[in-house]
Amino acid sequence: MSSCATLFVHIDDNELGYLIILLDEIFGRSNRISIVTFKQSSASGPKAINPGLVTTNNYVLYYAKDKKEWSPNRVFVPTSRDARYTKFIDNFNEDFAKWRLIGLREAFLREIKLETWDEAKRKFADKLEEKLAGFVVTNAHCVVRTARVAPKDVNEGAREALSASNVDRSQVFCSIRENKDNYYFLGGEQLVFYKAKTKVIDSVICTASPLTNLWDDLLSNNLHNEGGVAFPNGKKPESLIKLCIELSTESGDLVLDSFAGSGTTGAVAHKMGRRWIMVELGEHCHTHIIPRLKKVIDGEDQGGISKAVGWQGGGGFRYYRLAPSLLETDRWGNWVINQTYNAAMLAEALCKLEGFRYAPSDSVYWQHGCSTEQDFIYVTTASLTHEQLQELSDEVGEGRSLLVLCTAFRGRGDYAHLTVKKIPRQVLSRCEWGHDDYSLKVENLPQKPAEPGQLSLFGMEGKS
């Protein structure tokens, strides 16, 4: 992880305490950002009839690699209308000193051309609050409330305007500020505008509040259908992953999920214009992840966050299969070369380990790779004799050097132009066992041509 990286871990209440202790030890308690409570289900179904409390919540642990380098994004989420804002500036376009305040309901009734609130109730029924909230957001620059403010909490110019509003309580007074919203005062109180409570979220202007550590509005009635793949009890809502990515990354940043599951992280990161890496040991790669990502790229996946981010398709991905461990133990406990490796795979893997570029020569059998124009590597599973090594040294000749990796050899190993090493010993000294990371094979899947404008999501516009 880079010093500015962040980590999110989803965990249930059974293991939460243990995981906090573990991650505090690894990252340092000072780098723990938050413990998020995530409402994963409702109090219904079989669990609702069990004795005791109904478990509906899981948790997301949020850590920074180095909090000093941590640079989070400020994220806002939609919220309900703030009912404290009950006044409306009826003549906003006139000079502020002439502003006239009326009730919010009166302004709304005038907009919908009705006389009384009872008429509005009959017309809109249970949609009335939704209509009123829409009116408030649309006219947020005119919707206000008054709030008490102490003279010490404002600058000198604002204190004068505040004092004047106490003397003439029928007129609005203003204190102009550079590069900031002006102060407005009426009757000894500050006018607070609803506009400050609105944000653009997923291309829609709405009432918003800062994201807290309680995420209780992410339940999806269609979670089982997201991505077009079934993954009972294991699939995360796309909206959950979206919040994590929004908090910690910018467009083009890299997102890693080492337990890919159904591929939700990659799908969401792709739709949000992030680069991504996913790792999965199971068959989910073929049964879930690849089919899901193809739908994302083709623009067929319009579920999850697609509509929120305006996803239409585009981009692509590469599929890598990790090779097995280069060495394995035989029945006597000796390290031997894995039987699944053929000669070419073995040569390529050892070139990678030794820092050579794999470039087998068509004409010189012992040139499997090179580090410079005069330094080569030769990999063989044969047991080499003293005579063979001497002949090889003579063929390499003056001005060139050759690293020979073989399973066994006879002789002192001090040849003029050779460095001779046994493969198992050489590999054992260079590898971390249990990590299948010696050779990568790329399997290119069919790629759909990018849609116009989609390459810009990844900073690739104008490139082929």
Coordinates of C-alpha atoms in Angstrom, one line a residue:
M1 CA 0.0 0.0 0.0
S2 CA 1.2 3.5 -0.7
S3 CA 1.4 6.0 2.2
C4 CA -1.8 7.7 1.1
A5 CA -3.8 4.5 0.7
T6 CA -6.8 3.4 2.7
L7 CA -8.3 0.1 3.7
F8 CA -12.0 -0.9 4.1
V9 CA -12.9 -4.3 5.7
H10 CA -16.5 -5.5 6.0
I11 CA -17.0 -7.7 9.1
D12 CA -19.9 -8.9 11.3
D13 CA -20.3 -8.5 15.0
N14 CA -18.9 -11.9 15.9
E15 CA -15.4 -11.0 14.7
L16 CA -15.5 -7.2 15.0
G17 CA -13.6 -6.9 18.3
Y18 CA -10.9 -9.3 17.3
L19 CA -10.4 -7.6 13.9
I20 CA -10.1 -4.1 15.4
I21 CA -7.3 -5.4 17.7
L22 CA -5.5 -7.1 14.7
L23 CA -5.8 -4.0 12.4
D24 CA -4.8 -1.6 15.2
E25 CA -1.6 -3.7 15.6
I26 CA -0.8 -3.7 11.9
F27 CA -1.7 -0.1 11.0
G28 CA -1.5 1.6 14.4
R29 CA -4.5 2.7 16.4
S30 CA -3.8 6.3 15.3
N31 CA -4.5 5.3 11.7
R32 CA -8.0 4.0 12.4
I33 CA -10.3 6.4 10.7
S34 CA -13.7 5.1 11.7
I35 CA -15.9 2.1 12.5
V36 CA -18.9 2.4 10.2
T37 CA -22.2 0.7 11.1
F38 CA -23.9 -0.6 8.0
K39 CA -27.5 -1.7 8.0
Q40 CA -27.4 -4.9 5.9
S41 CA -30.9 -6.2 6.4
S42 CA -34.3 -5.5 7.9
A43 CA -35.8 -7.1 11.0
S44 CA -37.8 -9.6 9.0
G45 CA -37.7 -13.2 8.0
P46 CA -36.6 -16.2 10.2
K47 CA -34.2 -14.1 12.3
A48 CA -37.0 -11.9 13.5
I49 CA -38.6 -14.8 15.4
N50 CA -35.5 -15.9 17.1
P51 CA -35.1 -15.0 20.8
G52 CA -33.1 -11.9 21.7
L53 CA -32.1 -9.0 19.6
V54 CA -32.5 -9.1 15.8
T55 CA -29.1 -8.6 14.1
T56 CA -29.5 -6.3 11.2
N57 CA -26.1 -4.5 11.1
N58 CA -22.6 -5.3 9.9
Y59 CA -19.5 -3.1 10.1
V60 CA -16.9 -1.5 7.9
L61 CA -13.5 -0.8 9.4
Y62 CA -11.8 2.2 7.8
Y63 CA -8.0 2.6 8.1
A64 CA -5.4 4.8 6.6
K65 CA -1.9 3.5 5.8
D66 CA -0.5 6.8 7.2
K67 CA -3.0 9.4 8.5
K68 CA -0.6 12.2 7.9
E69 CA -0.8 11.4 4.2
W70 CA -4.5 10.7 4.3
S71 CA -6.5 12.9 2.0
P72 CA -10.2 12.0 2.2
N73 CA -13.0 13.4 0.1
R74 CA -15.9 15.1 1.8
V75 CA -19.0 13.0 0.8
F76 CA -22.6 14.1 1.1
V77 CA -25.7 12.0 1.1
P78 CA -29.3 12.8 0.3
T79 CA -31.5 13.6 3.3
S80 CA -35.0 14.7 4.1
R81 CA -36.2 18.3 4.0
D82 CA -35.2 20.4 6.9
A83 CA -38.5 21.6 8.4
R84 CA -36.9 24.5 10.3
Y85 CA -36.8 26.6 7.1
T86 CA -40.3 28.1 7.1
K87 CA -39.9 31.4 5.4
F88 CA -39.7 32.5 1.8
I89 CA -38.3 35.7 0.3
D90 CA -41.2 36.8 -1.9
N91 CA -39.3 39.4 -3.9
F92 CA -35.8 38.0 -4.0
N93 CA -34.8 39.9 -7.2
E94 CA -35.4 43.3 -5.6
D95 CA -32.8 45.1 -3.4
F96 CA -32.3 43.2 -0.2
A97 CA -33.4 46.1 1.9
K98 CA -36.9 45.7 0.4
W99 CA -37.1 41.9 0.8
R100 CA -40.5 40.7 2.1
L101 CA -40.8 37.4 3.9
I102 CA -43.9 35.2 3.7
G103 CA -44.6 31.7 4.9
L104 CA -43.2 28.7 3.0
R105 CA -46.6 27.1 2.7
E106 CA -48.0 30.3 1.3
A107 CA -45.3 30.4 -1.4
F108 CA -45.8 26.8 -2.2
L109 CA -49.6 27.2 -2.5
R110 CA -49.1 30.1 -4.8
E111 CA -46.8 28.0 -7.0
I112 CA -49.3 25.1 -7.3
K113 CA -52.2 27.6 -7.7
L114 CA -54.2 26.4 -4.7
E115 CA -55.9 28.4 -1.9
T116 CA -55.6 26.2 1.2
W117 CA -53.3 23.6 2.7
D118 CA -56.3 21.2 2.9
E119 CA -56.7 21.5 -0.8
A120 CA -53.1 20.6 -1.3
K121 CA -53.5 17.5 1.0
R122 CA -56.5 16.3 -1.0
K123 CA -54.7 16.8 -4.3
F124 CA -51.3 15.3 -3.5
A125 CA -52.2 12.9 -0.6
D126 CA -49.1 11.1 0.5
K127 CA -47.0 12.8 -2.2
L128 CA -47.5 16.2 -0.7
E129 CA -44.2 16.2 1.3
E130 CA -42.3 15.1 -1.8
K131 CA -43.8 18.0 -3.8
L132 CA -43.0 20.5 -1.1
A133 CA -39.4 19.2 -0.8
G134 CA -39.0 19.6 -4.5
F135 CA -40.2 23.2 -4.4
V136 CA -37.8 23.9 -1.5
V137 CA -34.8 22.6 -3.4
T138 CA -35.7 24.3 -6.6
N139 CA -36.1 27.7 -4.8
A140 CA -33.4 27.1 -2.2
H141 CA -32.0 30.6 -2.8
C142 CA -35.3 32.0 -1.5
V143 CA -36.1 29.6 1.3
V144 CA -34.7 30.9 4.7
R145 CA -34.9 30.6 8.4
T146 CA -33.6 33.0 11.1
A147 CA -30.9 32.0 13.6
R148 CA -29.5 33.7 16.7
V149 CA -26.0 34.8 16.3
A150 CA -23.6 36.4 18.9
P151 CA -21.7 39.5 17.9
K152 CA -18.4 37.8 18.8
D153 CA -19.1 35.1 16.1
V154 CA -19.1 37.5 13.2
N155 CA -16.6 40.1 11.8
E156 CA -16.7 43.8 12.5
G157 CA -18.7 44.8 9.5
A158 CA -21.3 42.1 10.2
R159 CA -21.6 43.3 13.8
E160 CA -22.6 46.7 12.6
A161 CA -25.3 45.2 10.3
L162 CA -26.5 42.9 13.1
S163 CA -26.7 45.9 15.5
A164 CA -28.6 47.9 12.8
S165 CA -31.1 45.1 12.4
N166 CA -31.9 45.3 16.1
V167 CA -32.8 49.0 15.7
D168 CA -34.9 48.7 12.6
R169 CA -36.4 45.2 12.8
S170 CA -38.5 45.5 9.6
Q171 CA -35.6 45.8 7.2
V172 CA -32.9 43.3 6.0
F173 CA -29.3 44.4 6.5
C174 CA -26.3 43.0 4.6
S175 CA -22.6 42.7 5.4
I176 CA -20.6 42.0 2.2
R177 CA -17.8 39.4 2.3
E178 CA -15.1 38.8 -0.3
N179 CA -15.2 35.3 -1.9
K180 CA -17.8 34.1 0.6
D181 CA -21.6 34.3 0.9
N182 CA -22.7 37.7 2.3
Y183 CA -24.3 38.0 5.8
Y184 CA -27.9 39.0 6.0
F185 CA -29.7 40.0 9.2
L186 CA -33.3 40.7 10.1
G187 CA -34.7 41.6 13.5
G188 CA -31.4 40.9 15.3
E189 CA -31.0 37.5 13.8
Q190 CA -29.1 36.0 10.8
L191 CA -31.0 34.9 7.7
V192 CA -29.8 31.4 6.9
F193 CA -30.5 30.2 3.3
Y194 CA -31.6 26.7 2.4
K195 CA -29.2 26.8 -0.5
A196 CA -26.3 26.0 1.9
K197 CA -28.1 22.6 2.6
T198 CA -28.2 21.5 -1.0
K199 CA -25.6 19.6 -3.0
V200 CA -25.4 17.9 -6.4
I201 CA -25.3 14.2 -5.8
D202 CA -25.3 11.8 -8.7
S203 CA -26.2 14.7 -11.0
V204 CA -29.3 15.6 -9.0
I205 CA -29.6 18.7 -6.8
C206 CA -31.1 17.6 -3.4
T207 CA -31.1 18.3 0.3
A208 CA -27.9 16.8 1.6
S209 CA -25.9 16.2 4.8
P210 CA -22.3 15.1 5.4
L211 CA -21.8 11.3 5.4
T212 CA -21.7 9.9 9.0
N213 CA -20.5 6.6 10.4
L214 CA -24.1 5.2 10.3
W215 CA -25.0 3.9 6.8
D216 CA -28.6 2.9 7.1
D217 CA -30.0 3.8 3.7
L218 CA -28.2 1.4 1.4
L219 CA -30.6 -1.5 1.5
S220 CA -31.4 -2.6 -2.0
N221 CA -34.7 -4.4 -2.8
N222 CA -33.0 -5.7 -5.9
L223 CA -29.6 -6.7 -4.5
H224 CA -30.0 -10.3 -5.7
N225 CA -30.3 -9.1 -9.3
E226 CA -27.4 -6.5 -9.2
G227 CA -24.8 -7.4 -11.9
G228 CA -27.0 -10.2 -13.2
V229 CA -25.3 -12.8 -11.1
A230 CA -26.6 -14.7 -8.0
F231 CA -24.3 -14.8 -5.0
P232 CA -26.5 -15.6 -1.9
N233 CA -25.2 -14.1 1.4
G234 CA -22.1 -12.8 -0.2
K235 CA -22.9 -10.0 -2.5
K236 CA -22.4 -6.4 -1.4
P237 CA -24.7 -3.6 -2.6
E238 CA -23.0 -1.5 -5.2
S239 CA -24.0 1.6 -3.3
L240 CA -21.9 0.4 -0.3
I241 CA -18.8 0.0 -2.5
K242 CA -19.5 3.4 -4.1
L243 CA -19.4 5.2 -0.8
C244 CA -16.0 3.6 0.1
I245 CA -14.6 4.5 -3.3
E246 CA -16.0 8.1 -3.1
L247 CA -14.4 8.6 0.3
S248 CA -10.9 7.6 -0.6
T249 CA -10.2 7.9 -4.3
E250 CA -10.3 10.2 -7.4
S251 CA -10.9 9.3 -11.0
G252 CA -8.1 7.1 -12.3
D253 CA -7.0 5.9 -8.9
L254 CA -6.4 2.2 -8.3
V255 CA -8.8 0.0 -6.3
L256 CA -7.9 -3.5 -5.1
D257 CA -10.2 -6.2 -3.9
S258 CA -8.3 -9.4 -2.9
F259 CA -11.6 -11.3 -2.3
A260 CA -13.5 -10.5 -5.4
G261 CA -16.5 -12.8 -4.9
S262 CA -19.1 -11.7 -7.4
G263 CA -17.1 -8.8 -8.8
T264 CA -19.0 -6.0 -7.2
T265 CA -15.9 -3.9 -6.4
G266 CA -14.6 -4.1 -10.0
A267 CA -18.0 -3.3 -11.5
V268 CA -18.4 -0.3 -9.3
A269 CA -14.9 1.0 -9.7
H270 CA -15.2 0.6 -13.5
K271 CA -18.4 2.6 -13.6
M272 CA -16.8 5.3 -11.5
G273 CA -13.8 5.7 -13.8
R274 CA -11.3 4.0 -11.4
R275 CA -8.7 1.5 -12.3
W276 CA -9.1 -1.8 -10.5
I277 CA -7.5 -5.2 -9.6
M278 CA -9.5 -8.1 -8.3
V279 CA -8.2 -11.5 -7.1
E280 CA -10.3 -14.6 -6.7
L281 CA -9.3 -18.2 -6.0
G282 CA -12.6 -19.9 -6.8
E283 CA -14.5 -20.5 -10.0
H284 CA -16.3 -17.2 -9.5
C285 CA -13.9 -15.7 -12.0
H286 CA -15.6 -17.6 -14.8
T287 CA -19.1 -18.0 -13.4
H288 CA -19.7 -14.6 -11.9
I289 CA -16.9 -12.0 -12.4
I290 CA -16.2 -12.2 -16.1
P291 CA -19.8 -12.4 -17.2
R292 CA -20.6 -9.4 -14.9
L293 CA -17.8 -7.3 -16.2
K294 CA -18.7 -8.0 -19.8
K295 CA -22.2 -6.6 -19.2
V296 CA -20.6 -3.5 -17.5
I297 CA -18.4 -2.9 -20.5
D298 CA -21.1 -3.5 -23.1
G299 CA -23.4 -1.1 -21.2
E300 CA -26.0 -3.9 -20.5
D301 CA -25.7 -3.5 -16.8
Q302 CA -28.0 -0.7 -15.9
G303 CA -28.6 -1.9 -12.3
G304 CA -26.8 -0.9 -9.1
I305 CA -25.2 2.6 -9.4
S306 CA -25.3 2.7 -13.2
K307 CA -28.1 5.3 -13.4
A308 CA -26.6 7.4 -10.6
V309 CA -23.3 7.8 -12.4
G310 CA -24.8 7.8 -15.9
W311 CA -22.9 4.6 -17.0
Q312 CA -23.3 3.7 -20.7
G313 CA -20.5 1.2 -21.1
G314 CA -16.9 1.3 -22.3
G315 CA -13.4 0.3 -21.2
G316 CA -12.0 -3.2 -20.9
F317 CA -10.0 -5.5 -18.7
R318 CA -7.4 -8.2 -18.8
Y319 CA -7.6 -11.6 -17.2
Y320 CA -4.5 -13.1 -15.6
R321 CA -4.1 -16.6 -14.3
L322 CA -1.4 -17.1 -11.7
A323 CA 0.9 -20.1 -12.3
P324 CA 1.3 -22.7 -9.6
S325 CA 4.3 -22.7 -7.3
L326 CA 7.5 -23.3 -9.2
L327 CA 8.8 -25.9 -6.7
E328 CA 7.0 -28.6 -4.8
T329 CA 8.1 -31.3 -2.4
D330 CA 8.3 -34.9 -3.5
R331 CA 7.2 -37.8 -1.3
W332 CA 10.6 -37.8 0.5
G333 CA 10.3 -34.1 1.4
N334 CA 12.8 -32.9 -1.2
W335 CA 12.2 -29.7 -3.2
V336 CA 11.7 -30.5 -6.9
I337 CA 10.4 -28.6 -9.9
N338 CA 6.7 -28.6 -10.2
Q339 CA 5.6 -31.1 -12.9
T340 CA 3.1 -28.7 -14.3
Y341 CA 5.9 -26.5 -15.6
N342 CA 7.2 -27.1 -19.1
A343 CA 10.6 -25.9 -20.3
A344 CA 9.4 -22.6 -21.6
M345 CA 7.4 -21.8 -18.4
L346 CA 10.4 -22.7 -16.3
A347 CA 12.8 -20.5 -18.2
E348 CA 10.4 -17.6 -18.2
A349 CA 9.8 -17.9 -14.5
L350 CA 13.5 -18.1 -13.6
C351 CA 14.3 -15.1 -15.8
K352 CA 11.7 -13.1 -13.9
L353 CA 13.2 -14.2 -10.6
E354 CA 16.8 -13.4 -11.6
G355 CA 16.0 -10.0 -13.1
F356 CA 16.5 -11.1 -16.7
R357 CA 14.3 -10.3 -19.7
Y358 CA 12.9 -13.5 -21.1
A359 CA 14.0 -13.4 -24.8
P360 CA 14.9 -16.9 -26.1
S361 CA 17.2 -17.0 -29.0
D362 CA 16.3 -18.9 -32.2
S363 CA 19.9 -19.7 -33.0
V364 CA 21.8 -20.0 -29.7
Y365 CA 20.3 -22.7 -27.4
W366 CA 21.7 -21.3 -24.2
Q367 CA 20.4 -17.8 -24.6
H368 CA 17.0 -17.9 -22.8
G369 CA 17.2 -14.3 -21.6
C370 CA 19.4 -11.3 -21.1
S371 CA 20.1 -8.5 -18.6
T372 CA 22.5 -6.6 -20.9
E373 CA 23.8 -7.1 -24.4
Q374 CA 26.6 -9.3 -23.0
D375 CA 25.0 -11.0 -20.0
F376 CA 22.7 -14.0 -20.5
I377 CA 20.8 -16.7 -18.7
Y378 CA 20.5 -20.4 -19.5
V379 CA 17.9 -22.7 -17.8
T380 CA 17.9 -26.4 -18.0
T381 CA 16.4 -29.3 -16.1
A382 CA 19.4 -31.5 -17.1
S383 CA 22.3 -32.5 -14.9
L384 CA 25.4 -31.0 -16.4
T385 CA 28.8 -32.6 -16.5
H386 CA 32.2 -30.8 -16.1
E387 CA 32.9 -31.3 -19.8
Q388 CA 29.5 -29.8 -20.8
L389 CA 30.1 -26.8 -18.6
Q390 CA 33.6 -26.3 -19.9
E391 CA 32.4 -26.5 -23.5
L392 CA 29.6 -24.0 -22.7
S393 CA 32.1 -21.6 -21.1
D394 CA 34.3 -21.7 -24.1
E395 CA 31.3 -21.0 -26.4
V396 CA 30.3 -18.0 -24.4
G397 CA 33.8 -16.6 -24.8
E398 CA 35.5 -13.5 -23.7
G399 CA 33.5 -10.3 -23.0
R400 CA 30.3 -12.2 -22.3
S401 CA 28.9 -13.9 -19.2
L402 CA 26.2 -16.6 -18.6
L403 CA 24.2 -17.6 -15.6
V404 CA 23.5 -21.3 -15.7
L405 CA 20.6 -22.6 -13.7
C406 CA 20.3 -26.4 -13.7
T407 CA 19.0 -29.1 -11.5
A408 CA 22.5 -30.6 -10.8
F409 CA 26.0 -30.3 -12.0
R410 CA 29.4 -31.9 -11.6
G411 CA 32.6 -29.9 -11.2
R412 CA 33.9 -27.1 -9.1
G413 CA 31.6 -24.5 -10.7
D414 CA 34.4 -22.0 -11.3
Y415 CA 34.3 -21.6 -15.0
A416 CA 35.8 -18.5 -16.7
H417 CA 32.6 -17.1 -18.2
L418 CA 29.9 -19.0 -16.2
T419 CA 28.0 -18.7 -12.9
V420 CA 26.5 -22.1 -12.2
K421 CA 23.6 -22.6 -9.6
K422 CA 21.2 -25.3 -8.8
I423 CA 17.6 -24.5 -9.5
P424 CA 15.9 -25.6 -6.2
R425 CA 18.5 -23.9 -4.0
Q426 CA 18.5 -20.7 -6.1
V427 CA 14.7 -20.5 -6.1
L428 CA 14.3 -21.3 -2.4
S429 CA 16.6 -18.4 -1.6
R430 CA 14.6 -16.0 -3.7
C431 CA 11.0 -16.9 -3.0
E432 CA 8.3 -16.5 -0.4
W433 CA 6.6 -19.8 -0.2
G434 CA 2.8 -19.9 -0.4
H435 CA 2.8 -17.1 -3.0
D436 CA 2.0 -18.2 -6.6
D437 CA 3.6 -15.3 -8.2
Y438 CA 6.4 -16.6 -10.5
S439 CA 4.8 -16.4 -13.9
L440 CA 1.8 -14.5 -15.2
K441 CA -0.1 -15.6 -18.3
V442 CA -2.4 -13.1 -20.0
E443 CA -5.6 -14.3 -21.3
N444 CA -7.1 -11.6 -23.5
L445 CA -10.9 -11.6 -23.7
P446 CA -12.8 -10.1 -26.6
Q447 CA -12.8 -6.3 -26.4
K448 CA -15.7 -4.1 -27.5
P449 CA -14.6 -0.9 -29.2
A450 CA -14.9 2.1 -26.8
E451 CA -18.0 4.2 -27.0
P452 CA -17.4 7.9 -27.9
G453 CA -16.4 9.7 -24.7
Q454 CA -15.9 6.6 -22.6
L455 CA -12.1 6.6 -22.8
S456 CA -12.0 10.0 -21.1
L457 CA -13.2 8.2 -17.9
F458 CA -9.8 6.6 -17.7
G459 CA -7.7 9.5 -19.1
M460 CA -7.3 7.6 -22.4
E461 CA -9.1 9.9 -24.8
G462 CA -7.3 10.2 -28.1
K463 CA -5.3 7.0 -27.6
S464 CA -5.8 3.7 -29.4

